Structure formats: C-alpha cells, structure tokens
GROMACS .gro file of C-alpha atoms in nm:
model
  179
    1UNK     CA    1   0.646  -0.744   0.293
    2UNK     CA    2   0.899  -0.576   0.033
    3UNK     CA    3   0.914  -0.248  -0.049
    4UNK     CA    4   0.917  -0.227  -0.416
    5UNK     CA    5   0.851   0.167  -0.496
    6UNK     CA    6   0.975   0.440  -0.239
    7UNK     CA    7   0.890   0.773  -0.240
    8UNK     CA    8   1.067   0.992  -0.012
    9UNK     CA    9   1.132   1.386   0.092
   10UNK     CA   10   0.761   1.500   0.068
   11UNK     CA   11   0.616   1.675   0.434
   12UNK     CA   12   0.443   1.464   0.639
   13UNK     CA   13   0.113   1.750   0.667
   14UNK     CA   14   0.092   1.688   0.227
   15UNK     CA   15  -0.150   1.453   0.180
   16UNK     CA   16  -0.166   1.109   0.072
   17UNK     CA   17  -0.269   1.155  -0.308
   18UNK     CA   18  -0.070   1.458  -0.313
   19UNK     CA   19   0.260   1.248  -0.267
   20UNK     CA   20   0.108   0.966  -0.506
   21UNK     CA   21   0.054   1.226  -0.814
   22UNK     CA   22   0.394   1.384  -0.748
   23UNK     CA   23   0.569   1.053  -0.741
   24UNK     CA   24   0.741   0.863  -1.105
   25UNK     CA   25   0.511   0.584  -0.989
   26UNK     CA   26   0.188   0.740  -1.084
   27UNK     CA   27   0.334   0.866  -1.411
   28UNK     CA   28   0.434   0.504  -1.473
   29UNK     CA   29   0.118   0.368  -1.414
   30UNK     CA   30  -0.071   0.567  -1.540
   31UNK     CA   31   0.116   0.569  -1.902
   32UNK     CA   32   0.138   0.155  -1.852
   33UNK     CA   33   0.510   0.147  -1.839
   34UNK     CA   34   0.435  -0.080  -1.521
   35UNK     CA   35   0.188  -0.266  -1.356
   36UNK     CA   36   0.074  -0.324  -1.710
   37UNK     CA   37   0.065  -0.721  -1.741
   38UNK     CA   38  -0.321  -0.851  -1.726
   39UNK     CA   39  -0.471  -1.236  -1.630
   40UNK     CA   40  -0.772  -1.373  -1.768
   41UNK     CA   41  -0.969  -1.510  -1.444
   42UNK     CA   42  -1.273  -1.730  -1.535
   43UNK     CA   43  -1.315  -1.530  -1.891
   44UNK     CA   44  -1.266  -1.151  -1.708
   45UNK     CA   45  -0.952  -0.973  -1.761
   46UNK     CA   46  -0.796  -0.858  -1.439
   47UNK     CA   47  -0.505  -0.634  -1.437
   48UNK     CA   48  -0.201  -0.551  -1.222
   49UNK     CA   49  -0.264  -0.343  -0.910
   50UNK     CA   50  -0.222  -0.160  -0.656
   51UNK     CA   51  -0.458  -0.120  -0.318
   52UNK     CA   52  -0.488   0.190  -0.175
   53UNK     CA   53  -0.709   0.304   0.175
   54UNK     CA   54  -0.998   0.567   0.109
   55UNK     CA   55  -0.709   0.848   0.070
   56UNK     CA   56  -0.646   0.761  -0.256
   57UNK     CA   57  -0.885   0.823  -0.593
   58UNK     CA   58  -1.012   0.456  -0.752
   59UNK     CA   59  -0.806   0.377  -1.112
   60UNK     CA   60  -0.784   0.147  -1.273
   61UNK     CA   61  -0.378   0.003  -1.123
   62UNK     CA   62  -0.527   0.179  -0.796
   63UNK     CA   63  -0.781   0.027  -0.594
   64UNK     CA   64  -0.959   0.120  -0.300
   65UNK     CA   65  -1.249   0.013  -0.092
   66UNK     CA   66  -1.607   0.078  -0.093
   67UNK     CA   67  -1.703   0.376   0.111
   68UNK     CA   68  -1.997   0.394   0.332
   69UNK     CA   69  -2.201   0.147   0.557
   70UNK     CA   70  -2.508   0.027   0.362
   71UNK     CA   71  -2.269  -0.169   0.165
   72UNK     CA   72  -2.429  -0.513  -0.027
   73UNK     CA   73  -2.244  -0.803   0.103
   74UNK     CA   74  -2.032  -0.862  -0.208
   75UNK     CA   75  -1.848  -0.457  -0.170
   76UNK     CA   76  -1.829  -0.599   0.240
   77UNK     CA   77  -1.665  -0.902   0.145
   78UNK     CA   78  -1.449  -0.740  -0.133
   79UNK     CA   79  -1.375  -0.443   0.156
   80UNK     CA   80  -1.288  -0.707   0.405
   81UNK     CA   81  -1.035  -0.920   0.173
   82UNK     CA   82  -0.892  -0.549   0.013
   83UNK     CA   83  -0.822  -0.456   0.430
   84UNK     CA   84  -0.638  -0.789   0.496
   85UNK     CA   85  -0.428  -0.716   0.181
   86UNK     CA   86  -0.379  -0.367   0.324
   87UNK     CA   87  -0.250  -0.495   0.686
   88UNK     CA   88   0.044  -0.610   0.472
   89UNK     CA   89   0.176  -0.288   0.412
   90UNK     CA   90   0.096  -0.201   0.727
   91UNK     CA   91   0.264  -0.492   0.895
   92UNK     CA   92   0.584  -0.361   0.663
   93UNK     CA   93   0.579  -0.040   0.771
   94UNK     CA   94   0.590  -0.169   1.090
   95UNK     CA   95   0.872  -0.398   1.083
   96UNK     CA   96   1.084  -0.139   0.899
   97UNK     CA   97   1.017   0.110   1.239
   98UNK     CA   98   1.081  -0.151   1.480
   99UNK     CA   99   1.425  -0.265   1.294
  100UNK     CA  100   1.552   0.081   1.212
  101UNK     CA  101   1.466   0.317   1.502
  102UNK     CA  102   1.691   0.593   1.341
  103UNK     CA  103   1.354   0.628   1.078
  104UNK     CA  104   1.163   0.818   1.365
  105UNK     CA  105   1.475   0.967   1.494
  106UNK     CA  106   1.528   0.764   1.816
  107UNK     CA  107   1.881   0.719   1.808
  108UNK     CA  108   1.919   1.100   1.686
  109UNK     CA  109   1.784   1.324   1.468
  110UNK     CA  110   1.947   1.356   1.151
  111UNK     CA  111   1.934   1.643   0.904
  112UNK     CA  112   1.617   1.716   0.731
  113UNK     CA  113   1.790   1.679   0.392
  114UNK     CA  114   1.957   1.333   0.445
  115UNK     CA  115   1.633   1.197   0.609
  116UNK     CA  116   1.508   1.087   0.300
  117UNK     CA  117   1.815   0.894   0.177
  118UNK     CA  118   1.858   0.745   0.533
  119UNK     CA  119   1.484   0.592   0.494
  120UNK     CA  120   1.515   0.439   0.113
  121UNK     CA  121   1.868   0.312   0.225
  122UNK     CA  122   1.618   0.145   0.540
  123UNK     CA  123   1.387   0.042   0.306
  124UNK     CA  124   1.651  -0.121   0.090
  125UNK     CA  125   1.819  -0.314   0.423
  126UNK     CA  126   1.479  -0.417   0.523
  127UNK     CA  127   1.454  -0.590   0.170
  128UNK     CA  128   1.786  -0.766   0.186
  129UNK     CA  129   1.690  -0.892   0.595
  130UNK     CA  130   1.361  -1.038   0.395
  131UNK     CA  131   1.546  -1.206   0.096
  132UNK     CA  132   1.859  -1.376   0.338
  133UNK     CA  133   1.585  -1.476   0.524
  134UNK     CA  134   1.672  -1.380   0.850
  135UNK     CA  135   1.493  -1.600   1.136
  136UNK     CA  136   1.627  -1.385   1.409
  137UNK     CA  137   1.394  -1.102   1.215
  138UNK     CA  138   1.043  -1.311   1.294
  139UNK     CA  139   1.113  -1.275   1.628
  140UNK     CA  140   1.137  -0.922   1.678
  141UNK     CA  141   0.829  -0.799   1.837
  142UNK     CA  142   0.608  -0.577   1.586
  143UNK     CA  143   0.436  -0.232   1.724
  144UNK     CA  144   0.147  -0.267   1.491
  145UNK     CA  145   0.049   0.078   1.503
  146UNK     CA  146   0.326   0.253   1.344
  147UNK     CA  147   0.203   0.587   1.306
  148UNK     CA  148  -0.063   0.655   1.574
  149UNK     CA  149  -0.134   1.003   1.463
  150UNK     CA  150  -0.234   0.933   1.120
  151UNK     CA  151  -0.560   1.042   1.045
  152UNK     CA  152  -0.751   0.903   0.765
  153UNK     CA  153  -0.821   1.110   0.482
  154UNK     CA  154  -1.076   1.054   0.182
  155UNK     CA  155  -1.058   1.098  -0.194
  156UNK     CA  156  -1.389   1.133  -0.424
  157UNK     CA  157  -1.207   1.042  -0.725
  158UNK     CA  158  -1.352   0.710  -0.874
  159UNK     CA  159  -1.210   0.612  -1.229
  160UNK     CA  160  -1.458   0.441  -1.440
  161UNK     CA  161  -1.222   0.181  -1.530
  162UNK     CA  162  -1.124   0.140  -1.175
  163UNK     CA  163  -1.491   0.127  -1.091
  164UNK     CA  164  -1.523  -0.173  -1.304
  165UNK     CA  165  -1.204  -0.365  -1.225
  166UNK     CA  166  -1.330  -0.324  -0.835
  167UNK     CA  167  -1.680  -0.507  -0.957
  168UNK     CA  168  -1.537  -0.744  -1.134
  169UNK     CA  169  -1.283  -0.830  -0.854
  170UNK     CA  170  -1.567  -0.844  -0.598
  171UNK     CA  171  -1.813  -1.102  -0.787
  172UNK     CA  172  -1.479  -1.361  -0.841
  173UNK     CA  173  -1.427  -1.303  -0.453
  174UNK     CA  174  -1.807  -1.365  -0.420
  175UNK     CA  175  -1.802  -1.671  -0.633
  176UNK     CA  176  -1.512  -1.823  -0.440
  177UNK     CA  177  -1.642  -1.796  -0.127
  178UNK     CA  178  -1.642  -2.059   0.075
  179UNK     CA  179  -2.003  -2.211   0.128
   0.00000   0.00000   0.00000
C-alpha cells in the first residue's frame, strides 16, 4: 500500500498513458534502469512488473489484463488474480483521500501550482503512517471508490514481449491452482 513512484502536475482530462509516457518512470523502465531484476519460476524467467488496467498498452514491466469476454479460463483466472492485485492500488488511493482531505480540496482549495507538491508531500506522509505502523490508521473507515467519475479508458498497444510474459504468468497461475 506504498507509493513508490509519483507523478504529479499533469490535467486530470490527459489520459492515463499519456501521463505514463510523459513520466521518468516509463523512461526508466523502459531503458531497464529499474524494474530490471528477473526470477526463474519453475524453469521460466519472470521479470519485475508493473500492473496496469486496460488504459495502459501491454510491455513487457507493464501488464494488463485480457480484454474481451470469450476469454479461455486460464486469461479469466490470470484477469481475476491481475484485478485483486489492482484493488491494492486502489485501496491506496483510497486511504491516501480519506487521511488527507486537503488532496480533493475539502479543507480549501489551494493554488493550482502547489497542488502537485501538496499531493507527493501526502503521498510521502501516507508512507511514513504505513512504515511507524500506525494502528489508529486501520481503523479509519475507507471510501473505496475514490474517484467516482473515472471512466475507463482502453489502449490497443500489446508489446510482444509483454504478450509473452502475460502467458507465461497465466499458465504458473493455472498450474498452481488449487484443485
């Protein structure tokens, strides 16, 4: 539930991959300055990554569900296990709203340019609550839905690589099923 990249100051209306190919974290990934370490998992080499929803393109430190319903049950079972990884940063996103109502500008709304300083400084606090492990924190009631007019959006882009890393995840989450 950390925050460990966060990419501020972009509109809200610019869209999802938009921000992610504008931000140092794409250009690090991409080059393999980071998320570059790889495990060997039952003789297949599975690198470091990062999940994404259907708004981002598949690569190969990027991945993101299957798209469509006629799905075999191997892409349903790897889509099911990539969502519950997803509801993490979801469940993040919404502690770090809930704790720090200045973020949507309940308490008062601050200027446009110190916005995005005001929600990486939130970001870091929300770390430090997490590593002094703060019990009082548990108990604050989570609005799941932090941003209720999201809408999804959808990227076509499907790296080979990524395409391949996805399979191979899904047949080890196939295989290690429980019966």
């Amino acid at each position: 539930m950390r925050f460990r990249d966060v990419v501020t100051g972009w509109p809200g209306k610019l869209s999802d991959v938009s921000v992610l190919r504008s931000s140092s974290l794409f250009e690090l990934c991409n080059n393999g300055t980071t998320l570059n370490g790889k495990r060997l998992y039952e003789g297949a080499e599975i690198g470091e990554y990062v999940v994404g929803d259907l708004g981002f393109p598949l690569l190969p430190w990027l991945l993101t569900p299957y798209k469509g319903k006629a799905l075999l049950g191997l892409e349903r079972e790897f889509n099911k296990r990539h969502y519950a990884t997803r509801m993490v940063a979801k469940r993040a996103l919404a502690r770090l709203k809930d704790m720090w109502k200045i973020i949507e500008g309940v308490m008062w709304m601050p200027d446009r340019n110190k916005l995005p300083r005001i929600i990486l400084v939130c970001c870091m606090l929300h770390n430090i609550v997490i590593d002094m492990e703060d019990e009082a924190q548990d108990e604050v009631p989570l609005a799941f839905d932090h941003d209720p007019g999201y809408r999804q959006q959808i990227c076509d882009e499907a790296d080979q690589t990524g395409s391949s890393l996805r399979e191979k995840l899904s047949l080890i989450l196939a295989e290690n099923l429980p019966p």
